[in-house]
């Protein structure tokens, strides 16, 4: 039996993928290294008095590239958080932002904590103290470093961070722009919570608009009826699965969570599973579908589309050979290790890479940041004006209609939709859809045009590294 190769760390995995791509580029000496390396990682250890004693926590904020500022990237809460992980995630943020033209450098943060062990008040104390440590070093700052939610954090934590920054910077008129992913009533934007999952849906819709690409994945037709397996029914996985099932007719045949997996070839009800998890803490005991404790086994079930949406490294040297899906969309960051990527490529599996697939989050974060800096909700100035102009046309058509008799009628449904001016949510979804379509087209152009580029990941790296290199050149490097 062949000796299994050693699995690289997450950071090494990202670097290996980066290296594969830069080998195909003609970058000036030194620039390649400048782009690859992580500029700085700050480690903070702080104590918080809780439950009658001082608890010490360890957190990180890593800045990968400052070719554009502010730098941007989520804050993750989990016991697996470490320096290697935040540096890998910060690097991915650099490439992701460049790819979707979000004008940010890459950063990422993490706190080593199990959020399930602490109640809401305690989590607020811990989050505020972490935010204080970062903000006093400008590692949270509207023009220098803007965090967002990631695994284990959500809009609640972002609201605490924004408020902590505001308390420390009482005269900063742009204080709200120091973090994105906030609740709408605390300066957030409509559509941010769903954004990453929504982006996964838009990415798949765009992929299925190109029959040659669908054929490369050994599939045919559209999304309707495609069997989908989702790992992680958190923010990203839940929204992706929900939209694909409800709006595109996909069948969610398996859901894998931290405590096991559910399988039902007729399809699982995403809302019901989500509600069960919220009530019981996991999928165990869910009344329909076949439950297995070792949920990752379901990654290996036959399906059309596999969506790892939980964490990194879940498709690795240990299971890559047994993965049957011919299309994988990386909703999580780094779910496929560099070694597994090689095995899957050899098998002809098409992988829609993380830096593109989950870029919906940072794209809508960008919109939120712009909203905060401009101090006005998108659509506020133009909506009524747009509605009035549409009303004028409808009035005129109805006048002609009366003039021509019963020859034609404006359907009430058309009228309702046409008369409605775009509000913030419609504008955000439109901007996100446009970004996902445009970015996919850039990647697929490289994928199809270059003989030496065999996969979408390498194509995505080529596009994004090219943009980062152009920014550095513009800075005179
Ligand atoms: P989340 O905390 O909301 O959800 C993660 C889910 O995965 C949870 O339901 C958790 O129980 C489950 N999970 C944990 N370990 C698991 C395991 N071993 N097997 C199966 N399920 C497991 O996190 P999220 O925000 O949805 O992030 C998920 C992934 O998406 C991460 O890789 C994150 O970096 C990436 N991502 C998130 C965003 C965002 O906007 N939230 C943006 C881009 C990328």
XYZ file of C-alpha atoms and ligand atoms in Angstrom:
521
model
C 0.000 0.000 0.000
C 1.330 3.455 -0.896
C 2.349 5.582 2.112
C -0.194 8.379 2.473
C 1.297 11.786 1.748
C 1.409 14.272 4.592
C -1.504 16.680 4.678
C -0.295 20.305 4.525
C -1.569 22.849 7.063
C -4.324 25.209 5.917
C -1.764 27.993 5.356
C 0.512 25.649 3.386
C -2.482 24.495 1.348
C -3.322 28.064 0.332
C 0.336 28.729 -0.509
C 0.574 25.539 -2.604
C -2.466 26.606 -4.620
C -1.024 30.121 -4.968
C 2.308 28.664 -6.146
C 0.618 26.524 -8.801
C -0.938 29.667 -10.213
C 2.074 32.013 -10.055
C 4.159 29.385 -11.847
C 1.970 30.191 -14.863
C 2.453 33.955 -14.512
C 5.238 36.264 -15.416
C 5.586 38.340 -12.261
C 8.658 40.522 -11.639
C 11.193 38.971 -9.232
C 10.243 39.595 -5.615
C 6.662 40.609 -6.295
C 5.458 37.021 -6.093
C 6.943 36.698 -2.589
C 5.563 40.121 -1.586
C 2.046 39.049 -2.543
C 2.283 35.614 -0.909
C 3.551 36.572 2.539
C 1.353 37.674 5.397
C 2.317 41.237 6.406
C 1.603 40.955 10.138
C -0.261 38.869 12.692
C -1.132 40.296 16.060
C -1.764 37.913 18.963
C -3.647 39.182 21.971
C -4.176 37.519 25.346
C -6.609 39.188 27.687
C -8.429 38.371 30.875
C -12.119 38.823 31.623
C -13.616 38.357 35.103
C -16.544 35.960 34.723
C -18.226 33.497 37.091
C -16.101 34.785 39.979
C -12.691 34.271 38.373
C -10.431 35.655 35.648
C -10.527 33.731 32.360
C -7.741 34.328 29.839
C -8.582 34.288 26.121
C -6.319 34.216 23.060
C -7.244 36.053 19.877
C -5.604 36.974 16.578
C -5.904 39.576 13.851
C -3.829 38.908 10.795
C -3.204 41.376 7.979
C -2.156 39.641 4.797
C -1.941 42.462 2.289
C -2.328 46.229 2.477
C -2.117 46.928 -1.246
C -5.547 48.474 -0.629
C -6.861 49.877 2.627
C -8.853 49.270 4.679
C -8.094 45.587 4.919
C -11.101 43.347 5.391
C -11.962 39.938 6.784
C -14.191 38.168 9.276
C -13.721 37.345 12.931
C -14.173 33.688 13.799
C -14.971 32.156 17.192
C -13.948 28.538 17.659
C -11.660 26.260 19.646
C -9.725 25.425 16.470
C -8.657 29.045 15.899
C -4.865 29.424 15.603
C -2.290 31.582 13.851
C -1.899 29.275 10.847
C -5.659 29.340 10.285
C -6.133 33.128 10.510
C -3.141 33.673 8.211
C -4.554 31.258 5.628
C -7.960 32.939 5.844
C -6.389 36.425 5.609
C -4.533 35.389 2.438
C -7.771 34.058 0.930
C -9.413 37.406 1.747
C -6.773 39.269 -0.285
C -7.414 37.080 -3.328
C -11.189 37.120 -2.846
C -11.480 40.903 -2.571
C -9.304 41.394 -5.650
C -11.313 38.859 -7.626
C -14.684 40.538 -6.985
C -13.271 44.090 -7.148
C -14.021 44.921 -3.522
C -11.443 47.659 -2.816
C -9.848 46.067 0.243
C -6.692 44.288 1.311
C -7.006 40.941 3.103
C -7.284 40.341 6.826
C -8.851 37.854 9.243
C -9.324 37.473 12.961
C -10.173 34.766 15.392
C -10.795 34.143 19.061
C -10.102 30.753 20.610
C -13.372 30.195 22.409
C -16.323 27.813 22.273
C -19.244 30.250 22.028
C -21.654 27.527 23.215
C -19.946 27.512 26.619
C -20.825 31.112 27.463
C -24.144 32.894 27.906
C -25.049 36.040 25.994
C -23.904 38.492 28.676
C -20.556 36.716 29.041
C -20.040 36.639 25.279
C -20.723 40.363 25.147
C -18.082 41.044 27.852
C -15.530 38.873 26.026
C -16.318 40.379 22.598
C -16.128 43.957 23.871
C -12.768 43.301 25.506
C -11.403 41.635 22.343
C -12.704 44.560 20.255
C -11.030 47.020 22.685
C -7.680 45.263 22.308
C -7.913 45.357 18.505
C -9.374 48.865 18.191
C -6.686 50.495 20.331
C -4.127 49.197 17.819
C -6.183 50.308 14.785
C -6.892 46.668 13.964
C -10.539 47.695 13.943
C -10.901 51.008 12.138
C -13.200 52.327 9.355
C -10.282 53.300 7.115
C -7.746 50.680 8.163
C -9.248 47.365 9.197
C -12.910 46.391 8.940
C -13.990 43.000 10.374
C -17.160 41.062 9.559
C -18.871 37.864 10.795
C -17.454 34.412 10.207
C -17.900 30.983 11.814
C -19.276 31.318 15.325
C -20.071 35.032 15.039
C -22.999 36.941 13.554
C -24.700 40.311 13.577
C -25.016 40.330 17.367
C -21.221 40.247 17.844
C -20.748 42.839 15.070
C -23.173 45.203 16.871
C -21.140 44.864 20.097
C -17.891 45.521 18.184
C -19.371 48.614 16.460
C -20.624 49.961 19.774
C -17.295 49.323 21.499
C -15.442 51.182 18.740
C -17.925 54.077 18.941
C -17.423 54.347 22.719
C -13.671 54.603 22.173
C -14.009 57.105 19.272
C -16.912 59.303 20.271
C -16.225 62.006 17.653
C -15.639 59.713 14.679
C -18.569 60.386 12.352
C -17.741 57.233 10.375
C -17.558 54.976 13.424
C -20.255 52.621 12.113
C -18.066 51.746 9.113
C -15.546 50.066 11.469
C -17.250 46.682 11.052
C -19.789 45.130 8.658
C -22.451 42.479 9.088
C -24.246 44.585 11.716
C -27.999 44.366 12.309
C -29.951 46.742 10.061
C -31.044 48.817 13.064
C -27.398 49.325 14.063
C -26.134 50.516 10.673
C -26.250 47.221 8.787
C -27.600 46.658 5.302
C -30.542 44.601 4.071
C -29.422 41.300 2.607
C -26.063 40.982 4.432
C -27.048 38.008 6.591
C -28.121 35.972 3.564
C -25.351 37.341 1.319
C -22.805 34.526 1.324
C -25.426 31.802 0.797
C -27.180 33.987 -1.781
C -23.825 34.409 -3.541
C -23.397 30.621 -3.655
C -26.811 30.400 -5.340
C -25.934 33.143 -7.866
C -22.577 31.451 -8.563
C -24.319 28.152 -9.326
C -26.978 29.864 -11.445
C -24.229 31.493 -13.516
C -22.289 28.212 -13.811
C -25.413 26.460 -15.121
C -25.896 29.203 -17.745
C -22.814 27.808 -19.534
C -23.570 24.347 -20.971
C -19.861 23.670 -21.792
C -18.956 24.201 -18.131
C -21.849 22.038 -16.939
C -20.684 19.318 -19.340
C -17.147 19.475 -17.936
C -18.708 18.602 -14.576
C -20.387 15.575 -16.157
C -23.833 17.150 -15.734
C -26.494 18.515 -18.056
C -29.505 20.815 -17.921
C -30.154 23.413 -15.246
C -30.333 23.441 -11.452
C -33.885 22.051 -11.327
C -33.914 18.554 -9.827
C -30.175 18.470 -9.017
C -29.353 16.434 -5.905
C -27.386 18.510 -3.424
C -25.459 17.575 -0.261
C -24.722 20.395 2.194
C -22.246 20.255 5.047
C -22.883 22.855 7.776
C -26.346 24.357 8.160
C -25.039 27.609 9.651
C -25.336 31.033 8.108
C -23.810 30.141 4.739
C -25.035 26.554 4.334
C -28.570 27.280 5.483
C -29.106 30.206 3.115
C -27.494 28.419 0.149
C -29.574 25.256 0.723
C -32.789 27.200 1.348
C -32.528 29.329 -1.817
C -31.436 26.413 -4.011
C -34.348 24.280 -2.782
C -37.048 26.959 -2.718
C -36.119 28.980 -5.801
C -34.155 26.661 -8.099
C -35.863 23.319 -7.492
C -32.783 21.522 -6.122
C -33.293 18.486 -3.877
C -31.290 18.625 -0.659
C -30.554 14.928 -0.190
C -28.169 15.229 2.771
C -27.389 17.708 5.528
C -24.246 17.172 7.576
C -23.849 18.914 10.926
C -21.328 18.820 13.783
C -23.176 15.967 15.518
C -23.989 13.773 12.510
C -25.684 13.657 9.127
C -29.189 13.195 7.696
C -29.948 11.580 4.350
C -33.178 11.381 2.410
C -33.049 10.833 -1.334
C -36.514 12.406 -1.702
C -35.156 15.596 -0.164
C -34.915 17.131 3.312
C -36.902 20.178 4.387
C -34.203 22.796 5.064
C -36.413 25.038 7.235
C -37.530 22.138 9.411
C -33.990 20.815 9.882
C -32.785 24.319 10.748
C -35.584 24.739 13.300
C -34.715 21.322 14.788
C -31.047 22.315 15.156
C -32.031 25.617 16.796
C -34.138 23.735 19.345
C -32.018 20.629 19.962
C -28.481 21.818 19.203
C -27.906 19.336 16.364
C -29.525 17.029 13.823
C -29.616 13.946 16.077
C -33.207 12.804 16.664
C -34.637 14.609 13.635
C -37.747 12.585 12.772
C -37.161 12.040 9.040
C -34.207 10.940 6.924
C -31.507 8.427 7.820
C -29.262 9.681 10.629
C -25.606 8.641 11.007
C -23.345 9.868 13.785
C -20.309 10.078 11.493
C -21.879 12.720 9.249
C -18.790 13.210 7.078
C -19.583 9.798 5.515
C -22.351 11.591 3.607
C -19.728 13.742 1.860
C -19.019 10.522 -0.041
C -22.632 9.854 -1.125
C -23.561 10.148 -4.797
C -25.034 13.567 -5.648
C -24.822 16.203 -8.365
C -23.532 19.109 -6.270
C -21.579 18.940 -3.019
C -21.571 22.098 -0.889
C -19.079 22.036 1.977
C -20.226 25.059 4.019
C -18.787 24.383 7.474
C -15.027 24.520 7.815
C -11.649 23.918 6.209
C -9.920 20.636 5.405
C -13.014 18.409 5.348
C -12.185 16.983 1.917
C -8.661 15.724 2.325
C -6.221 12.950 1.453
C -8.298 10.604 3.609
C -11.553 10.816 1.641
C -10.892 12.595 -1.696
C -10.757 9.330 -3.673
C -14.214 8.367 -2.406
C -15.940 11.700 -3.196
C -18.542 10.935 -5.884
C -19.882 14.440 -6.583
C -18.700 15.702 -9.944
C -19.304 19.340 -8.975
C -18.149 20.842 -5.681
C -18.819 24.444 -4.730
C -16.655 25.620 -1.837
C -19.049 27.674 0.278
C -16.658 27.351 3.247
C -13.102 28.655 3.131
C -10.523 26.005 2.304
C -12.752 22.897 2.577
C -10.588 21.028 0.033
C -6.921 20.579 0.967
C -4.202 20.984 -1.667
C -3.642 17.201 -1.737
C -7.352 16.456 -2.160
C -7.550 19.128 -4.852
C -4.911 17.242 -6.839
C -6.777 13.925 -6.500
C -10.110 15.488 -7.482
C -8.606 17.303 -10.454
C -7.204 14.009 -11.708
C -10.695 12.497 -11.405
C -12.185 15.357 -13.447
C -14.224 16.801 -10.574
C -15.058 20.456 -11.190
C -14.474 22.652 -8.124
C -15.914 26.162 -7.940
C -13.289 27.665 -5.622
C -13.899 29.361 -2.263
C -12.357 32.707 -3.193
C -15.163 33.115 -5.731
C -17.945 30.903 -4.351
C -18.239 32.565 -0.949
C -17.361 36.108 -2.037
C -21.000 37.184 -1.640
C -20.330 38.018 2.004
C -17.519 40.474 1.386
C -19.326 41.923 -1.627
C -22.354 42.926 0.451
C -20.041 43.976 3.297
C -18.519 46.383 0.797
C -21.987 47.784 0.080
C -22.604 48.136 3.826
C -19.303 49.970 4.335
C -20.159 52.385 1.490
C -23.638 52.890 3.011
C -22.072 53.704 6.391
C -19.635 56.192 4.873
C -22.338 57.886 2.819
C -24.761 57.925 5.775
C -27.750 57.113 3.594
C -29.625 53.948 2.740
C -29.373 52.764 -0.871
C -32.477 53.689 -2.866
C -33.641 56.410 -0.485
C -33.255 59.263 -2.976
C -34.402 57.560 -6.160
C -37.113 55.080 -5.280
C -40.175 57.355 -5.335
C -38.909 59.093 -8.462
C -38.515 55.725 -10.214
C -41.992 54.678 -9.104
C -43.504 57.932 -10.361
C -41.900 57.545 -13.785
C -43.162 53.972 -14.033
C -46.637 55.162 -12.993
C -46.571 57.702 -15.846
C -45.909 54.946 -18.385
C -48.583 52.687 -16.922
C -51.111 55.569 -16.938
C -50.300 56.259 -20.564
C -50.622 52.575 -21.537
C -53.968 52.409 -19.751
C -55.139 55.528 -21.580
C -54.172 53.905 -24.906
C -55.824 50.708 -23.707
C -59.114 52.549 -23.137
C -58.679 54.212 -26.536
C -58.133 50.876 -28.335
C -60.937 49.074 -26.536
C -60.310 45.517 -25.229
C -57.460 44.749 -27.635
C -54.913 44.296 -24.805
C -54.755 44.544 -21.060
C -51.910 45.205 -18.630
C -51.808 42.249 -16.258
C -52.141 43.222 -12.581
C -49.005 41.161 -11.756
C -46.883 43.023 -14.317
C -48.249 46.322 -13.042
C -47.444 45.489 -9.420
C -43.881 44.423 -10.221
C -43.193 47.233 -12.681
C -44.508 49.994 -10.450
C -42.374 48.953 -7.489
C -39.164 51.029 -7.310
C -36.026 49.255 -6.126
C -35.424 49.400 -2.379
C -32.209 48.544 -0.570
C -32.714 44.767 -0.646
C -33.411 44.697 -4.397
C -30.369 46.897 -5.067
C -28.111 44.761 -2.871
C -29.249 41.558 -4.578
C -28.804 43.151 -7.980
C -25.267 44.316 -7.128
C -24.408 40.904 -5.718
C -25.781 39.007 -8.712
C -23.892 41.277 -11.087
C -20.663 40.770 -9.109
C -20.993 36.974 -9.024
C -21.838 36.756 -12.750
C -19.079 39.160 -13.797
C -16.436 37.454 -11.653
C -17.379 33.994 -12.900
C -17.134 35.182 -16.479
C -13.613 36.507 -15.851
C -12.533 33.187 -14.344
C -14.109 30.976 -16.987
C -12.535 33.040 -19.749
C -9.072 32.153 -18.390
C -10.166 28.534 -17.782
C -11.249 28.113 -21.402
C -8.678 30.302 -23.130
C -5.481 28.934 -21.589
C -4.336 25.396 -22.338
C -2.126 25.370 -19.241
C -5.032 26.178 -16.873
C -6.939 23.002 -16.108
C -9.191 24.142 -13.270
C -11.329 27.023 -12.064
C -9.235 27.509 -8.922
C -6.038 28.192 -10.846
C -8.000 30.474 -13.163
C -9.395 32.385 -10.165
C -5.910 32.778 -8.673
C -4.570 34.045 -12.014
C -7.290 36.694 -12.249
C -6.950 37.841 -8.654
C -3.149 37.765 -8.385
C -3.039 39.743 -11.646
C -5.190 42.434 -10.019
C -3.170 42.504 -6.780
C 0.063 42.731 -8.813
C -1.383 45.640 -10.806
C -2.203 47.477 -7.545
C 1.340 46.951 -6.249
C 2.771 48.179 -9.544
C 0.593 51.287 -9.288
C 2.125 51.859 -5.839
C 5.562 51.765 -7.489
C 6.613 48.311 -6.268
P -21.646 29.350 11.141
O -20.968 29.294 12.450
O -22.873 30.166 10.979
O -22.023 27.870 10.639
C -21.134 26.800 10.608
C -21.989 25.537 10.724
O -21.167 24.398 10.533
C -22.660 25.398 12.087
O -24.013 25.068 11.911
C -21.863 24.276 12.746
O -22.633 23.534 13.674
C -21.469 23.453 11.541
N -20.298 22.616 11.786
C -19.236 22.856 12.590
N -18.383 21.836 12.538
C -18.912 20.934 11.687
C -18.487 19.658 11.223
N -17.357 19.112 11.636
N -19.273 19.030 10.328
C -20.431 19.573 9.895
N -20.883 20.767 10.325
C -20.127 21.438 11.191
O -20.513 29.776 10.113
P -20.690 30.414 8.669
O -20.624 31.878 8.824
O -21.832 29.779 7.975
O -19.315 29.968 7.990
C -19.142 28.693 7.399
C -17.960 28.748 6.449
O -18.195 29.769 5.468
C -16.619 29.082 7.090
O -15.593 28.398 6.399
C -16.485 30.562 6.836
O -15.131 30.996 6.835
C -17.106 30.666 5.456
N -17.578 32.014 5.099
C -18.514 32.657 5.850
C -18.950 33.918 5.457
C -20.050 34.660 6.187
O -20.498 35.689 5.676
N -20.539 34.194 7.311
C -18.394 34.536 4.331
C -17.439 33.845 3.580
C -17.043 32.585 3.986
